[in-house]
Amino acid sequence: MSLILGTEYCKIDSNGRFKFPIAFKKQLGSNDCTFVIRQKFTGECLELWTESSFQEEMNELKKELNPRNTDDIRIMRQLTRVNVVPLDSNDRMLIPPERKSTIGDAKEIVLQANGSFIEIWERSAYDKMNEEEMKDLVSIVNKRFARKHELPSASDAE
């Protein structure tokens, strides 16, 4: 699975469909046209995986989980609570009705690449999240990477 990059803004029609962006489709190649969509654990957005990358992810996770442990069973159950969604002949994707509550009655969504999957956000929720994340991102990066690749803070530029 290659790294998925980018941010795309999409309109949703009255049937709950959106046109899958060509920029993402090119990155995925022509073989990956069936997707898996699920609720993110935090509940704030949806995750969109290609079916093949989702299978890879679940196979790796199964190696870590004990099928007889009740906590592991709960984790796997939640992670596999998904909808399989194909692109139609016009490269549109339907957000399943049971997943629509996450984005509400949105007319516009944001598709944000997150490495091996794509997050689907309602536009205003995305803007709010993005604003909040940017507030302390420099300190998070500096702490996480133990100052090996330290980024300058806004106060350093003054």
Short mmCIF file of the C-alpha atoms (twelve columns), coordinates in Angstrom:
data_MODEL
# 
_entry.id   MODEL 
# 
loop_
_atom_site.group_PDB 
_atom_site.id 
_atom_site.type_symbol 
_atom_site.label_atom_id 
_atom_site.label_alt_id 
_atom_site.label_comp_id 
_atom_site.label_asym_id 
_atom_site.label_seq_id 
_atom_site.Cartn_x 
_atom_site.Cartn_y 
_atom_site.Cartn_z 
_atom_site.pdbx_PDB_model_num 
ATOM 1   C CA . MET A 1   0.000   0.000   0.000   1 
ATOM 2   C CA . SER A 2   1.414   3.345   -0.990  1 
ATOM 3   C CA . LEU A 3   1.167   6.489   1.066   1 
ATOM 4   C CA . ILE A 4   -1.994  8.499   0.324   1 
ATOM 5   C CA . LEU A 5   -1.458  12.263  0.292   1 
ATOM 6   C CA . GLY A 6   -3.657  15.331  0.041   1 
ATOM 7   C CA . THR A 7   -6.804  17.149  1.063   1 
ATOM 8   C CA . GLU A 8   -9.865  17.386  -1.182  1 
ATOM 9   C CA . TYR A 9   -13.177 19.220  -0.752  1 
ATOM 10  C CA . CYS A 10  -16.298 17.516  -2.117  1 
ATOM 11  C CA . LYS A 11  -19.974 18.345  -2.443  1 
ATOM 12  C CA . ILE A 12  -22.567 15.773  -1.392  1 
ATOM 13  C CA . ASP A 13  -25.728 15.350  -3.457  1 
ATOM 14  C CA . SER A 14  -29.214 14.813  -2.036  1 
ATOM 15  C CA . ASN A 15  -28.733 11.019  -2.201  1 
ATOM 16  C CA . GLY A 16  -25.628 11.122  0.005   1 
ATOM 17  C CA . ARG A 17  -23.152 10.612  -2.834  1 
ATOM 18  C CA . PHE A 18  -19.972 12.480  -3.639  1 
ATOM 19  C CA . LYS A 19  -17.593 12.376  -6.567  1 
ATOM 20  C CA . PHE A 20  -14.420 10.587  -5.518  1 
ATOM 21  C CA . PRO A 21  -11.528 12.969  -6.281  1 
ATOM 22  C CA . ILE A 22  -9.373  12.125  -9.280  1 
ATOM 23  C CA . ALA A 23  -6.245  13.093  -7.292  1 
ATOM 24  C CA . PHE A 24  -6.894  10.253  -4.849  1 
ATOM 25  C CA . LYS A 25  -7.983  7.836   -7.554  1 
ATOM 26  C CA . LYS A 26  -4.697  8.351   -9.411  1 
ATOM 27  C CA . GLN A 27  -2.718  7.642   -6.244  1 
ATOM 28  C CA . LEU A 28  -4.643  4.441   -5.603  1 
ATOM 29  C CA . GLY A 29  -4.425  3.122   -9.149  1 
ATOM 30  C CA . SER A 30  -7.166  1.486   -11.139 1 
ATOM 31  C CA . ASN A 31  -7.253  -1.737  -9.099  1 
ATOM 32  C CA . ASP A 32  -8.598  -0.197  -5.890  1 
ATOM 33  C CA . CYS A 33  -12.192 0.820   -6.630  1 
ATOM 34  C CA . THR A 34  -13.911 -0.907  -3.723  1 
ATOM 35  C CA . PHE A 35  -13.681 0.778   -0.357  1 
ATOM 36  C CA . VAL A 36  -14.363 0.101   3.291   1 
ATOM 37  C CA . ILE A 37  -15.871 2.868   5.377   1 
ATOM 38  C CA . ARG A 38  -16.104 2.909   9.163   1 
ATOM 39  C CA . GLN A 39  -16.569 5.266   12.076  1 
ATOM 40  C CA . LYS A 40  -13.342 6.563   13.592  1 
ATOM 41  C CA . PHE A 41  -13.046 5.518   17.260  1 
ATOM 42  C CA . THR A 42  -13.178 9.147   18.356  1 
ATOM 43  C CA . GLY A 43  -16.456 9.546   16.486  1 
ATOM 44  C CA . GLU A 44  -15.514 12.816  14.825  1 
ATOM 45  C CA . CYS A 45  -15.070 11.556  11.269  1 
ATOM 46  C CA . LEU A 46  -15.219 8.500   9.033   1 
ATOM 47  C CA . GLU A 47  -12.315 6.421   7.789   1 
ATOM 48  C CA . LEU A 48  -12.204 5.377   4.153   1 
ATOM 49  C CA . TRP A 49  -9.876  2.513   3.256   1 
ATOM 50  C CA . THR A 50  -9.319  0.660   0.028   1 
ATOM 51  C CA . GLU A 51  -10.576 -2.853  0.526   1 
ATOM 52  C CA . SER A 52  -7.103  -4.301  -0.005  1 
ATOM 53  C CA . SER A 53  -5.387  -1.963  2.486   1 
ATOM 54  C CA . PHE A 54  -8.121  -2.616  5.035   1 
ATOM 55  C CA . GLN A 55  -7.581  -6.368  4.692   1 
ATOM 56  C CA . GLU A 56  -3.832  -5.865  5.224   1 
ATOM 57  C CA . GLU A 57  -4.472  -3.724  8.299   1 
ATOM 58  C CA . MET A 58  -6.854  -6.270  9.817   1 
ATOM 59  C CA . ASN A 59  -4.496  -9.182  9.106   1 
ATOM 60  C CA . GLU A 60  -1.713  -7.351  10.960  1 
ATOM 61  C CA . LEU A 61  -4.032  -6.545  13.851  1 
ATOM 62  C CA . LYS A 62  -5.231  -10.143 14.134  1 
ATOM 63  C CA . LYS A 63  -1.643  -11.165 14.876  1 
ATOM 64  C CA . GLU A 64  -1.725  -8.905  17.951  1 
ATOM 65  C CA . LEU A 65  -5.145  -9.893  19.275  1 
ATOM 66  C CA . ASN A 66  -6.206  -13.007 21.148  1 
ATOM 67  C CA . PRO A 67  -9.533  -14.328 19.785  1 
ATOM 68  C CA . ARG A 68  -10.405 -15.682 23.253  1 
ATOM 69  C CA . ASN A 69  -9.777  -12.465 25.152  1 
ATOM 70  C CA . THR A 70  -13.000 -10.476 25.660  1 
ATOM 71  C CA . ASP A 71  -11.288 -7.078  25.321  1 
ATOM 72  C CA . ASP A 72  -9.597  -8.173  22.094  1 
ATOM 73  C CA . ILE A 73  -12.918 -9.489  20.789  1 
ATOM 74  C CA . ARG A 74  -14.519 -6.102  21.480  1 
ATOM 75  C CA . ILE A 75  -11.678 -4.294  19.710  1 
ATOM 76  C CA . MET A 76  -11.930 -6.508  16.626  1 
ATOM 77  C CA . ARG A 77  -15.713 -6.231  16.576  1 
ATOM 78  C CA . GLN A 78  -15.521 -2.433  16.530  1 
ATOM 79  C CA . LEU A 79  -12.754 -2.316  13.950  1 
ATOM 80  C CA . THR A 80  -14.648 -4.603  11.587  1 
ATOM 81  C CA . ARG A 81  -17.991 -2.797  11.925  1 
ATOM 82  C CA . VAL A 82  -17.752 -1.455  8.393   1 
ATOM 83  C CA . ASN A 83  -19.567 -0.950  5.120   1 
ATOM 84  C CA . VAL A 84  -18.086 -2.084  1.826   1 
ATOM 85  C CA . VAL A 85  -18.720 0.669   -0.709  1 
ATOM 86  C CA . PRO A 86  -17.844 0.536   -4.422  1 
ATOM 87  C CA . LEU A 87  -17.424 3.489   -6.749  1 
ATOM 88  C CA . ASP A 88  -20.212 3.682   -9.297  1 
ATOM 89  C CA . SER A 89  -19.613 4.086   -13.039 1 
ATOM 90  C CA . ASN A 90  -19.362 7.884   -12.580 1 
ATOM 91  C CA . ASP A 91  -16.761 7.610   -9.773  1 
ATOM 92  C CA . ARG A 92  -19.336 8.524   -7.142  1 
ATOM 93  C CA . MET A 93  -19.411 7.012   -3.695  1 
ATOM 94  C CA . LEU A 94  -22.435 6.654   -1.452  1 
ATOM 95  C CA . ILE A 95  -21.996 7.322   2.230   1 
ATOM 96  C CA . PRO A 96  -24.136 4.581   3.803   1 
ATOM 97  C CA . PRO A 97  -27.159 5.858   5.756   1 
ATOM 98  C CA . GLU A 98  -25.884 4.408   9.037   1 
ATOM 99  C CA . ARG A 99  -22.665 6.445   8.614   1 
ATOM 100 C CA . LYS A 100 -24.383 9.725   7.722   1 
ATOM 101 C CA . SER A 101 -24.887 10.763  11.353  1 
ATOM 102 C CA . THR A 102 -21.151 11.456  11.612  1 
ATOM 103 C CA . ILE A 103 -21.318 14.116  8.924   1 
ATOM 104 C CA . GLY A 104 -24.903 15.184  9.607   1 
ATOM 105 C CA . ASP A 105 -26.698 17.000  6.817   1 
ATOM 106 C CA . ALA A 106 -23.423 18.235  5.346   1 
ATOM 107 C CA . LYS A 107 -23.471 19.635  1.852   1 
ATOM 108 C CA . GLU A 108 -19.684 19.699  1.749   1 
ATOM 109 C CA . ILE A 109 -17.156 17.250  3.133   1 
ATOM 110 C CA . VAL A 110 -13.382 17.214  3.373   1 
ATOM 111 C CA . LEU A 111 -11.367 14.162  2.439   1 
ATOM 112 C CA . GLN A 112 -8.088  14.292  4.361   1 
ATOM 113 C CA . ALA A 113 -5.417  11.711  3.603   1 
ATOM 114 C CA . ASN A 114 -4.005  10.053  6.696   1 
ATOM 115 C CA . GLY A 115 -1.281  7.863   5.237   1 
ATOM 116 C CA . SER A 116 -2.931  4.524   4.543   1 
ATOM 117 C CA . PHE A 117 -6.549  5.713   4.684   1 
ATOM 118 C CA . ILE A 118 -8.643  8.830   4.082   1 
ATOM 119 C CA . GLU A 119 -10.650 10.654  6.728   1 
ATOM 120 C CA . ILE A 120 -14.075 12.008  5.748   1 
ATOM 121 C CA . TRP A 121 -15.018 15.136  7.691   1 
ATOM 122 C CA . GLU A 122 -18.013 17.443  7.686   1 
ATOM 123 C CA . ARG A 123 -16.506 20.744  6.510   1 
ATOM 124 C CA . SER A 124 -17.058 22.886  9.625   1 
ATOM 125 C CA . ALA A 125 -15.901 20.064  11.940  1 
ATOM 126 C CA . TYR A 126 -12.759 19.710  9.815   1 
ATOM 127 C CA . ASP A 127 -12.044 23.441  9.940   1 
ATOM 128 C CA . LYS A 128 -12.456 23.459  13.729  1 
ATOM 129 C CA . MET A 129 -10.242 20.382  14.187  1 
ATOM 130 C CA . ASN A 130 -7.581  21.786  11.880  1 
ATOM 131 C CA . GLU A 131 -7.522  25.108  13.738  1 
ATOM 132 C CA . GLU A 132 -7.208  23.343  17.110  1 
ATOM 133 C CA . GLU A 133 -4.466  20.996  15.906  1 
ATOM 134 C CA . MET A 134 -2.367  23.814  14.497  1 
ATOM 135 C CA . LYS A 135 -2.245  25.633  17.857  1 
ATOM 136 C CA . ASP A 136 0.339   23.378  19.449  1 
ATOM 137 C CA . LEU A 137 1.585   21.278  16.542  1 
ATOM 138 C CA . VAL A 138 5.146   22.612  16.685  1 
ATOM 139 C CA . SER A 139 5.549   21.632  20.348  1 
ATOM 140 C CA . ILE A 140 4.014   18.205  19.688  1 
ATOM 141 C CA . VAL A 141 6.381   17.554  16.773  1 
ATOM 142 C CA . ASN A 142 9.377   18.759  18.759  1 
ATOM 143 C CA . LYS A 143 8.457   16.605  21.765  1 
ATOM 144 C CA . ARG A 144 7.632   13.532  19.670  1 
ATOM 145 C CA . PHE A 145 10.845  13.604  17.690  1 
ATOM 146 C CA . ALA A 146 13.012  14.532  20.693  1 
ATOM 147 C CA . ARG A 147 14.265  17.687  19.039  1 
ATOM 148 C CA . LYS A 148 16.116  15.736  16.300  1 
ATOM 149 C CA . HIS A 149 14.179  17.634  13.676  1 
ATOM 150 C CA . GLU A 150 13.102  20.616  15.715  1 
ATOM 151 C CA . LEU A 151 10.779  23.043  14.000  1 
ATOM 152 C CA . PRO A 152 11.032  26.736  14.779  1 
ATOM 153 C CA . SER A 153 8.177   28.093  16.869  1 
ATOM 154 C CA . ALA A 154 6.287   31.257  15.946  1 
ATOM 155 C CA . SER A 155 8.139   33.154  18.694  1 
ATOM 156 C CA . ASP A 156 11.532  32.110  17.200  1 
ATOM 157 C CA . ALA A 157 10.680  33.955  13.989  1 
ATOM 158 C CA . GLU A 158 10.315  37.282  15.790  1 
# 
